[in-house]
mmCIF file of C-alpha atoms in Angstrom:
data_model
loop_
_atom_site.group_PDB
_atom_site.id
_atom_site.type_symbol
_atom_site.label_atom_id
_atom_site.label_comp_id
_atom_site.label_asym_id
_atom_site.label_seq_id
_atom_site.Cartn_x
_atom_site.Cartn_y
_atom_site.Cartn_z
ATOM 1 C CA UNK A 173 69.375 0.048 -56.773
ATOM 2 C CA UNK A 174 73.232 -0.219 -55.786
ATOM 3 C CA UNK A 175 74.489 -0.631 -52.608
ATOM 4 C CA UNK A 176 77.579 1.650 -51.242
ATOM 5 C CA UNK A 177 78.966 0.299 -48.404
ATOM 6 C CA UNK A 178 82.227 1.919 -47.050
ATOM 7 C CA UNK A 179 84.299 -0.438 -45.172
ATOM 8 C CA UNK A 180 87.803 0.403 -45.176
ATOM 9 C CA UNK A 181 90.352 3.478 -45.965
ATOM 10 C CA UNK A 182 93.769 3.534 -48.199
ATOM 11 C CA UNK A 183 94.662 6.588 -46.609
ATOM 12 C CA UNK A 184 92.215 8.782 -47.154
ATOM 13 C CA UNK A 185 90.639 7.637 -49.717
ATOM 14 C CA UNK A 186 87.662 5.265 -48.642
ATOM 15 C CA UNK A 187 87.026 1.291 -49.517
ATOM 16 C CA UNK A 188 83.402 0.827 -51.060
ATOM 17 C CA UNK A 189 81.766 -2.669 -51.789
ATOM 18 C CA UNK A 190 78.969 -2.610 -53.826
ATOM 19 C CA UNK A 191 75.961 -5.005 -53.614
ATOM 20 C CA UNK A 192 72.411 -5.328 -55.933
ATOM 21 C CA UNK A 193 69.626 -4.291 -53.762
ATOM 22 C CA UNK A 194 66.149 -4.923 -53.838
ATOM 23 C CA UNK A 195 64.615 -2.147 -51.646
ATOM 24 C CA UNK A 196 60.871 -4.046 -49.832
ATOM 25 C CA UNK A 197 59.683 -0.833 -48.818
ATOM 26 C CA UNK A 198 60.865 2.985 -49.318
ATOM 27 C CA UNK A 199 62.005 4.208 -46.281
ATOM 28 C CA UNK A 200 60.799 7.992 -45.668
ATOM 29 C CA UNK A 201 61.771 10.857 -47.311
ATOM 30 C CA UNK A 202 62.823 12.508 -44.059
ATOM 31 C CA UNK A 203 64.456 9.460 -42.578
ATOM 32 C CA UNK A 204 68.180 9.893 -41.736
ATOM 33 C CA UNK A 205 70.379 6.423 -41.850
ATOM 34 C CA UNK A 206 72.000 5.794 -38.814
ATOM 35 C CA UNK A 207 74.096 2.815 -39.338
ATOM 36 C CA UNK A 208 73.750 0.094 -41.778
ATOM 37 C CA UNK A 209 75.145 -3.334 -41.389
ATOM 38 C CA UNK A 210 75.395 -6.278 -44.451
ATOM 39 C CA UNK A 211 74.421 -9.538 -43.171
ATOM 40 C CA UNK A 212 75.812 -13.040 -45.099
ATOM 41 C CA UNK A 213 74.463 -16.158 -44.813
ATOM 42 C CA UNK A 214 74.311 -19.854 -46.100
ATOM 43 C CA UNK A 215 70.928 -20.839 -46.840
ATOM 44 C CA UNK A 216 70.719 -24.356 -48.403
ATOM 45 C CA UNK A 217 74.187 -24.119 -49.422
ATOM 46 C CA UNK A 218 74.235 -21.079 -51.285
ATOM 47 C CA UNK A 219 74.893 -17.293 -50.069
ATOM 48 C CA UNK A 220 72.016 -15.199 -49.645
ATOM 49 C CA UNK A 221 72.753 -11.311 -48.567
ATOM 50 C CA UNK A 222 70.846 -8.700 -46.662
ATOM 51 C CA UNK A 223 71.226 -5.483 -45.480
ATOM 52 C CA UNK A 224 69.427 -3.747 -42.117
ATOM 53 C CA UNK A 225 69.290 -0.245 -41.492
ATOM 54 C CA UNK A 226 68.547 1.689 -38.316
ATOM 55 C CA UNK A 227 66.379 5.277 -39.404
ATOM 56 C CA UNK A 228 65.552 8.007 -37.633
ATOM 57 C CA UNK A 229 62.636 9.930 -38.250
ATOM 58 C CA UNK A 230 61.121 12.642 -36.857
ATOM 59 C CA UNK A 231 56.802 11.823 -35.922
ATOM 60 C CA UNK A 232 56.490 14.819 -33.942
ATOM 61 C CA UNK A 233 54.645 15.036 -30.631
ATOM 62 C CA UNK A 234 54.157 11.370 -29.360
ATOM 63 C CA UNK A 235 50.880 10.428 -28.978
ATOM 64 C CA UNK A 236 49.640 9.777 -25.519
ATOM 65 C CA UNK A 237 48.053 6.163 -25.947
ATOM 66 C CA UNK A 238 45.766 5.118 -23.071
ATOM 67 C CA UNK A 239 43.989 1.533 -22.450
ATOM 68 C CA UNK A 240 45.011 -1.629 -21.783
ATOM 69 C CA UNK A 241 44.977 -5.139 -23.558
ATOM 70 C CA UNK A 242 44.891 -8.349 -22.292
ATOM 71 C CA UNK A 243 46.499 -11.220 -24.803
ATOM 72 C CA UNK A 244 46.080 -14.629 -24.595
ATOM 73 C CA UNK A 245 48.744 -17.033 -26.018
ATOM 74 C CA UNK A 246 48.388 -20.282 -27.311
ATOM 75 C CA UNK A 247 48.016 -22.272 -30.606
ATOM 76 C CA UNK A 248 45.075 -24.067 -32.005
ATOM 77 C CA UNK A 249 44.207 -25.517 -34.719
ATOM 78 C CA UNK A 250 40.793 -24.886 -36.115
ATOM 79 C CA UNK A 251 38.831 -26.185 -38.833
ATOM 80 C CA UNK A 252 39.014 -23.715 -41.853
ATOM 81 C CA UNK A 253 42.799 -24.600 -41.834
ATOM 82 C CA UNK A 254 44.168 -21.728 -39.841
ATOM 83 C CA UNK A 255 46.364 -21.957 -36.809
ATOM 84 C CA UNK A 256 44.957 -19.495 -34.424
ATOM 85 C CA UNK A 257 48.311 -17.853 -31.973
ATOM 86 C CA UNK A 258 46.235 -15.492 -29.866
ATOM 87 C CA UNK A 259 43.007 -13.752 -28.933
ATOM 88 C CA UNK A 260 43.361 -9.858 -27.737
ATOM 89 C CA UNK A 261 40.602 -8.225 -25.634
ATOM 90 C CA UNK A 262 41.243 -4.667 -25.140
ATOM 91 C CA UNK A 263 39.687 -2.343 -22.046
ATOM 92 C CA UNK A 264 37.679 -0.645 -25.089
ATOM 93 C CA UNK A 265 35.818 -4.067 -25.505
ATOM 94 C CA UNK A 266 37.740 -4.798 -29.126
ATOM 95 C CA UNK A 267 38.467 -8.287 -29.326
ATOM 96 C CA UNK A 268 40.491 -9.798 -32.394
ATOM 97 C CA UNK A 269 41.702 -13.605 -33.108
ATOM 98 C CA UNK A 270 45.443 -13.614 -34.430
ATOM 99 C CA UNK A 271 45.808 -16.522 -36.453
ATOM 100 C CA UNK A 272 47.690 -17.852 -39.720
ATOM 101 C CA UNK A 273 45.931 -18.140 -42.673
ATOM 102 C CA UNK A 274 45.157 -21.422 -44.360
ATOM 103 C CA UNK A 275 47.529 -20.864 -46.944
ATOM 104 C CA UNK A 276 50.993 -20.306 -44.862
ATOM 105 C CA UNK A 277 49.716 -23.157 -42.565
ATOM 106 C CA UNK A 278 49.596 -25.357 -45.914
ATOM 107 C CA UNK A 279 53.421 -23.759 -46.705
ATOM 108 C CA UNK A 280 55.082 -24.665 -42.974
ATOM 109 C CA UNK A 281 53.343 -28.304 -43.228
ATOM 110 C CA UNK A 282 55.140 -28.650 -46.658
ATOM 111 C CA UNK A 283 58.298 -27.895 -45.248
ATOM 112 C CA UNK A 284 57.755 -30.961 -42.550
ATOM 113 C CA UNK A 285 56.584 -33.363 -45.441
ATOM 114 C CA UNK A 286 59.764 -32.603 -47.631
ATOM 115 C CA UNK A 287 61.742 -33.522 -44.916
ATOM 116 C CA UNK A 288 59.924 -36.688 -44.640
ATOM 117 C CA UNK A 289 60.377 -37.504 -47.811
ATOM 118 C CA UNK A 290 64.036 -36.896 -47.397
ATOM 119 C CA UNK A 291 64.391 -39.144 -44.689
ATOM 120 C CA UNK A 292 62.528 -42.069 -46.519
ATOM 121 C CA UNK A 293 64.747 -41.876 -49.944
ATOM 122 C CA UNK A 294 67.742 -41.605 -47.702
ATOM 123 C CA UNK A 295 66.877 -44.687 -45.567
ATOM 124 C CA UNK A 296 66.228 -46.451 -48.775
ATOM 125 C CA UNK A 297 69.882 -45.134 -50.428
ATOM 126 C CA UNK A 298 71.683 -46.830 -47.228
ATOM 127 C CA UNK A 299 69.715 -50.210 -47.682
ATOM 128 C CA UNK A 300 70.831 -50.110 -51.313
ATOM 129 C CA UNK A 301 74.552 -49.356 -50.398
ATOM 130 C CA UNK A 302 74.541 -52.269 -47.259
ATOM 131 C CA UNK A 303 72.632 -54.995 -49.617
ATOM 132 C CA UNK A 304 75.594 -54.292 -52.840
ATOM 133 C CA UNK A 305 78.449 -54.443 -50.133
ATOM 134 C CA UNK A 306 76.926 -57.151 -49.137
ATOM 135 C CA UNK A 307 76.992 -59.592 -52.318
ATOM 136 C CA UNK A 308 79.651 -57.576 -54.177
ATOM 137 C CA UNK A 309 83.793 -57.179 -53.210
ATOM 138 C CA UNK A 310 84.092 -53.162 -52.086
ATOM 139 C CA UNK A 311 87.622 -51.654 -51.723
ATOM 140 C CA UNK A 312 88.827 -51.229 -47.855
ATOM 141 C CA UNK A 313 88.233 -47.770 -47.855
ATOM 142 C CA UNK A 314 84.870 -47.997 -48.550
ATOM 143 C CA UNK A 315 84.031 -50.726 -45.953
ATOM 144 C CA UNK A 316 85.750 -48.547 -43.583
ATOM 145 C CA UNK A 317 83.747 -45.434 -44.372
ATOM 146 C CA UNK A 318 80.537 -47.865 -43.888
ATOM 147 C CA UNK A 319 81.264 -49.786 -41.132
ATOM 148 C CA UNK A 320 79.092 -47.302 -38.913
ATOM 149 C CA UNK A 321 76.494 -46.433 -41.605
ATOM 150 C CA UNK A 322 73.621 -48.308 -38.964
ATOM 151 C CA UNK A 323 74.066 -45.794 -36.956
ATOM 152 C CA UNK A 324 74.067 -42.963 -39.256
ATOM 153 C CA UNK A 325 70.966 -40.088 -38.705
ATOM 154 C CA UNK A 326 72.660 -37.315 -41.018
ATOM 155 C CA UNK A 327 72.019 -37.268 -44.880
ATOM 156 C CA UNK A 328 75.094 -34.978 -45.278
ATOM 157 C CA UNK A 329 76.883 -38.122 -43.911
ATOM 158 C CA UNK A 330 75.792 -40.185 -47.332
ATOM 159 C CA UNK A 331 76.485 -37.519 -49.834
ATOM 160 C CA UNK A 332 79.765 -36.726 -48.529
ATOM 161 C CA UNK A 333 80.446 -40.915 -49.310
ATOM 162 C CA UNK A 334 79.592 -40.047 -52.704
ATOM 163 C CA UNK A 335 81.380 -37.185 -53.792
ATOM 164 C CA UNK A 336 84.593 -39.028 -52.178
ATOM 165 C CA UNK A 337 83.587 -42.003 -54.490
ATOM 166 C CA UNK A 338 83.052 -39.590 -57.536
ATOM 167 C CA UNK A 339 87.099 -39.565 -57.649
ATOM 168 C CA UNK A 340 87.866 -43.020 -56.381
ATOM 169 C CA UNK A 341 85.958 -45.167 -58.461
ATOM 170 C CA UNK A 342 86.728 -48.969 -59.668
ATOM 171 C CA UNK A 343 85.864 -51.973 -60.855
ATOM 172 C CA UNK A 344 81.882 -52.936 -60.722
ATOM 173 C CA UNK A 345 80.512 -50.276 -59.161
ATOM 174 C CA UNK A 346 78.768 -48.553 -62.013
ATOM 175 C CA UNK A 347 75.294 -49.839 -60.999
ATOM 176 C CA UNK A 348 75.606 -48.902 -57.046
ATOM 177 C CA UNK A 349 77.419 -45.801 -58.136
ATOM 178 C CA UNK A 350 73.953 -44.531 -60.533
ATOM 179 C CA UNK A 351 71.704 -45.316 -57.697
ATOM 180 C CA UNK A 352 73.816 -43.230 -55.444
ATOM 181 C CA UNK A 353 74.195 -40.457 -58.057
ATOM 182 C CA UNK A 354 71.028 -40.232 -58.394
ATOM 183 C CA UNK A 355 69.548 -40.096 -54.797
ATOM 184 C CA UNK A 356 72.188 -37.569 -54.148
ATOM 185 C CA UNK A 357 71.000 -35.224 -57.241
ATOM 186 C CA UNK A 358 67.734 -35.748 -56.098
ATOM 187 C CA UNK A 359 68.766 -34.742 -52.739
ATOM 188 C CA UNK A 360 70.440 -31.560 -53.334
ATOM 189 C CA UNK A 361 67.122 -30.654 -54.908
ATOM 190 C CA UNK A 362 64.731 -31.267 -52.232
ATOM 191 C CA UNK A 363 67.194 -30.288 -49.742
ATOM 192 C CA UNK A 364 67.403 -26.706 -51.021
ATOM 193 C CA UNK A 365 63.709 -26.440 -52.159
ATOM 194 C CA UNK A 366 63.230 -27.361 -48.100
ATOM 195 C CA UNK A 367 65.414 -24.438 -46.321
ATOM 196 C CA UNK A 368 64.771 -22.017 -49.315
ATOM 197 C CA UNK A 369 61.035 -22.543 -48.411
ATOM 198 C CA UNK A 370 61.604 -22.240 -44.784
ATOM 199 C CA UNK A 371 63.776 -19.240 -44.884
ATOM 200 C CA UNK A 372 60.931 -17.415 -46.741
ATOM 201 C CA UNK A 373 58.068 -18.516 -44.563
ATOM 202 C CA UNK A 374 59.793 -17.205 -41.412
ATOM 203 C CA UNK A 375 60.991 -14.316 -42.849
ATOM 204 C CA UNK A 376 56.808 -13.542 -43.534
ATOM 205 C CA UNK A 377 55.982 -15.005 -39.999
ATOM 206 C CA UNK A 378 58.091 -12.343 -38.466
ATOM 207 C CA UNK A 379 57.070 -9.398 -40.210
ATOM 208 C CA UNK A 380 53.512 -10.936 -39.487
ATOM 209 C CA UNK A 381 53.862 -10.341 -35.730
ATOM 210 C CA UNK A 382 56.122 -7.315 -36.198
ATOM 211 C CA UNK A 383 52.938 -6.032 -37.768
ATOM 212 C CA UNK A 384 50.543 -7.334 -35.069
ATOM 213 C CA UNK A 385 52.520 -5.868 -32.506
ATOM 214 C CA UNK A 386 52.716 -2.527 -34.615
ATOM 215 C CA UNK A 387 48.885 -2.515 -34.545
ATOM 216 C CA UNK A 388 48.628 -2.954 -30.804
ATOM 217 C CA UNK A 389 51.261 -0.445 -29.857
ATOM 218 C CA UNK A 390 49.106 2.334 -31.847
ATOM 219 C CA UNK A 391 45.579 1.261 -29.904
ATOM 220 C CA UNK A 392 46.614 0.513 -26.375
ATOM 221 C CA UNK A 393 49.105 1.668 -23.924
ATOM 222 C CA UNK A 394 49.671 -1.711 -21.569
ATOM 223 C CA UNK A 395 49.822 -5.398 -22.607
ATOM 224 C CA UNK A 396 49.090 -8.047 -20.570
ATOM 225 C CA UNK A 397 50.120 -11.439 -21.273
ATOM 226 C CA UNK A 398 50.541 -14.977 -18.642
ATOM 227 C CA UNK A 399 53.485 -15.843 -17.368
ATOM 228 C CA UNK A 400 53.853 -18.910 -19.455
ATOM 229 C CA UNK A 401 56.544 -22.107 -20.003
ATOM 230 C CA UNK A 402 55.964 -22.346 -23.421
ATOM 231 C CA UNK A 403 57.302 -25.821 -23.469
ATOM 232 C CA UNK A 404 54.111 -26.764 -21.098
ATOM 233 C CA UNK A 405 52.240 -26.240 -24.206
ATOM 234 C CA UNK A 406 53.683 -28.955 -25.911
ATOM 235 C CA UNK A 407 54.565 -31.676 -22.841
ATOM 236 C CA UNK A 408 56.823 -34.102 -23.974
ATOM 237 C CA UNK A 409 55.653 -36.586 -20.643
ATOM 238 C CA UNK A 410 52.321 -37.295 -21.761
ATOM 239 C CA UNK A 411 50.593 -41.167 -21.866
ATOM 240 C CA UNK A 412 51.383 -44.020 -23.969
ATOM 241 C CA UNK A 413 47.656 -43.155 -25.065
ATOM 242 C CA UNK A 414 47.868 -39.431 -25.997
ATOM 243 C CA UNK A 415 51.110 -39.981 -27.566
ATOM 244 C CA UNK A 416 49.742 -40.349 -31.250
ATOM 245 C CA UNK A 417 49.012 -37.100 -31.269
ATOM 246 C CA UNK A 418 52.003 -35.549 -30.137
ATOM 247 C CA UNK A 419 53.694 -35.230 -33.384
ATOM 248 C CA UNK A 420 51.078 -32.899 -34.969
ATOM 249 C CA UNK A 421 50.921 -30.951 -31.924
ATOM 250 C CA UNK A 422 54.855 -30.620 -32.070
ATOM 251 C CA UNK A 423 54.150 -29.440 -35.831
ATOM 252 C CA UNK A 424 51.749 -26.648 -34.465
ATOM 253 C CA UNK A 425 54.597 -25.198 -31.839
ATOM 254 C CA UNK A 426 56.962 -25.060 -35.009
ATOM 255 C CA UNK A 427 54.769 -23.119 -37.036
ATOM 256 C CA UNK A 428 53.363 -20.812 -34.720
ATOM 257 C CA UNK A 429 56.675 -19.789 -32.995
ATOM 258 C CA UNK A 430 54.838 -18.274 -29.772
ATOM 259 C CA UNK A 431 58.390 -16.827 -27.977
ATOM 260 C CA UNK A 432 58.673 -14.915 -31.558
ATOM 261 C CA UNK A 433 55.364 -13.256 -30.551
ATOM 262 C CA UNK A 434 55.680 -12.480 -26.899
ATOM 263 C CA UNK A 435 59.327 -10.901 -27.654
ATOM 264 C CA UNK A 436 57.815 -8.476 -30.567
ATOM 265 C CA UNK A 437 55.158 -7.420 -28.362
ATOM 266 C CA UNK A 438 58.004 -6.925 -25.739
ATOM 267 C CA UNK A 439 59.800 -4.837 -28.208
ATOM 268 C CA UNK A 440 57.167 -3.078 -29.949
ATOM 269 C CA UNK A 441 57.026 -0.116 -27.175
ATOM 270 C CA UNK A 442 54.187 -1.000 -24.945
ATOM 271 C CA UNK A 443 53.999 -1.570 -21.381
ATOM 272 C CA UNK A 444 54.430 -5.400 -20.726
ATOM 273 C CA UNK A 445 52.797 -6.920 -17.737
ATOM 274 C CA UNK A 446 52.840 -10.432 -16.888
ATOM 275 C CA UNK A 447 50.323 -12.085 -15.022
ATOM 276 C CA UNK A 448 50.087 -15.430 -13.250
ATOM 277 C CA UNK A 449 47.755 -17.765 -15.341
ATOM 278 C CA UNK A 450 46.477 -19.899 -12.192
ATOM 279 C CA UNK A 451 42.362 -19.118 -12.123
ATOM 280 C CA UNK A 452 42.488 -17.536 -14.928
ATOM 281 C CA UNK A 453 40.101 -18.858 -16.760
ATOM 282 C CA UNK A 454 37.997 -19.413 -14.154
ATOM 283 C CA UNK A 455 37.578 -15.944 -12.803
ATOM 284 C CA UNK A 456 34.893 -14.487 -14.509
ATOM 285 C CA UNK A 457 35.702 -11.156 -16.027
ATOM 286 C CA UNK A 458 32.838 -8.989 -14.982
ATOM 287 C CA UNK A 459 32.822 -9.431 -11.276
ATOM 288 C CA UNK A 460 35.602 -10.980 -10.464
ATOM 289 C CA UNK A 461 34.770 -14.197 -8.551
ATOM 290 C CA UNK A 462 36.444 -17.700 -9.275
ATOM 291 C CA UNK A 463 33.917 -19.599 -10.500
ATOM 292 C CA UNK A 464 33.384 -23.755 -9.589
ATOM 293 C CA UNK A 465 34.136 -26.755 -12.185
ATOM 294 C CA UNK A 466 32.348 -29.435 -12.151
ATOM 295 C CA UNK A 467 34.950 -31.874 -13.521
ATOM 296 C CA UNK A 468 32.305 -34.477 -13.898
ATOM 297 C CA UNK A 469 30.526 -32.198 -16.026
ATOM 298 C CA UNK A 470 33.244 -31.182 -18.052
ATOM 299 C CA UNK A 471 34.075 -34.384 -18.810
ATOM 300 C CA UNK A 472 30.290 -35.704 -19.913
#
């Protein structure tokens, strides 16, 4: 397909830009456009394009939905692989898990261990640089553009020291030079196979919950979701001795994304409620009394 977008006049006579397009679904034959708008942005360095359009279509009567589902949010990991974001009980008794499979859990870890290994070739491109420029004579400029490379935490900040060198080089360098040539080639790569792999596994993630949130809208009326600080989920304060496992659990919150879920259920046409979670899982659902805990229990 070609894209016609008008978006000027000489006169009368209107202004088109034109744009490849790759439709992802056929909108329906009775769908009217109501605006479109052309969205541009840098992914990894290069331009990737996009174009959103608001429809309207005609369903008919509305269908009164009735019923009421109660959602629980939170992230888990579980042993098959999958990252499980929330269970839904419905007033109908349906319950479902909502989780992400295996595979895109696999995908989002990737992206985390790329960067890693972007961070160690880097660290080991700056104790190259500082061990040459320490046993060789380096032009004042290029001490100058070091002289705070200790305290540098950006990679940009080393490959924009080599494309200035590109066009300033001298005398011995050529060694020094290769090394840094070749970590920043290297770099480039990884760097855009990172955000290229990133951009595509959130652009699935959201039309994941769009489509959860699609499939609760059409079986229940009301949601009903806790009143929750997300960033409780992932405390920051926690003991010298639970702190080894704070990365990973930082890890889960980035892949699962739980405000991206709570706003499409928001948005997907339901009636939001929000409940306070204090008790509630220790009010048992059938009669309604707040059961004990025996913490000594618990914990044996």
């Amino acid at each position: 397909y070609t894209l016609w977008l008008r978006i000027g006049s000489d006169g009368r006579k209107p202004i088109w830009a034109q744009w490849p397009l790759i439709l992802h679904r056929q909108p329906p034959d009775d769908a009217r456009i109501m605006w479109a708008i052309v969205h541009r942005r840098i992914v990894a360095g290069k331009e990737r394009w996009s174009v959103t359009l608001s429809l309207q279509v005609d369903f008919g009567k509305p269908v009164a939905m009735v019923g009421m589902v109660g959602i629980d949010v939170g992230y888990r990991c579980l042993p098959n692989g999958r990252l499980r974001i929330a269970f839904a009980r419905g007033s109908d008794g349906a319950g479902r898990e909502f989780c992400l499979p295996a595979d895109k859990v696999q995908q989002f870890a990737k992206v985390e261990d790329l960067q890693s290994i972007r961070d160690q070739r880097h660290n080991e491109a700056r104790a190259a640089l500082r061990a040459w420029l320490d046993g060789n004579n380096a032009p004042e400029w290029l001490r100058q553009e070091t002289a705070t490379m200790h305290a540098w935490r950006r990679i940009a900040r080393l490959a924009v020291l080599v494309r200035k060198w590109s066009g300033e080089r001298f005398e011995s360098d050529q060694e020094i030079f290769c090394v840094l040539s070749a970590w920043r080639k290297k770099e480039q790569h990884l760097w855009q196979w990172q955000e290229q792999l990133r951009d595509q596994l959130q652009a699935w993630r959201r039309d994941f919950y769009r489509c959860f949130a699609a499939e609760i809208r059409k079986r229940y009326k009301t949601v009903v979701i806790e009143q929750l600080d997300l960033r409780d989920l992932h405390d920051v304060n926690r003991p010298p001795e639970e702190r080894e496992v704070y990365t990973p659990q930082r890890r889960a919150a980035r892949m699962a994304n739980l405000s991206g879920l709570i706003r499409f259920l928001k948005e997907s046409g339901c009636d939001v409620l929000t409940v306070d979670p204090a008790y509630t899982t220790r009010t048992c659902h059938a009669c309604g009394k707040l059961c004990e805990w025996d913490q000594a229990k618990h914990l044996r």
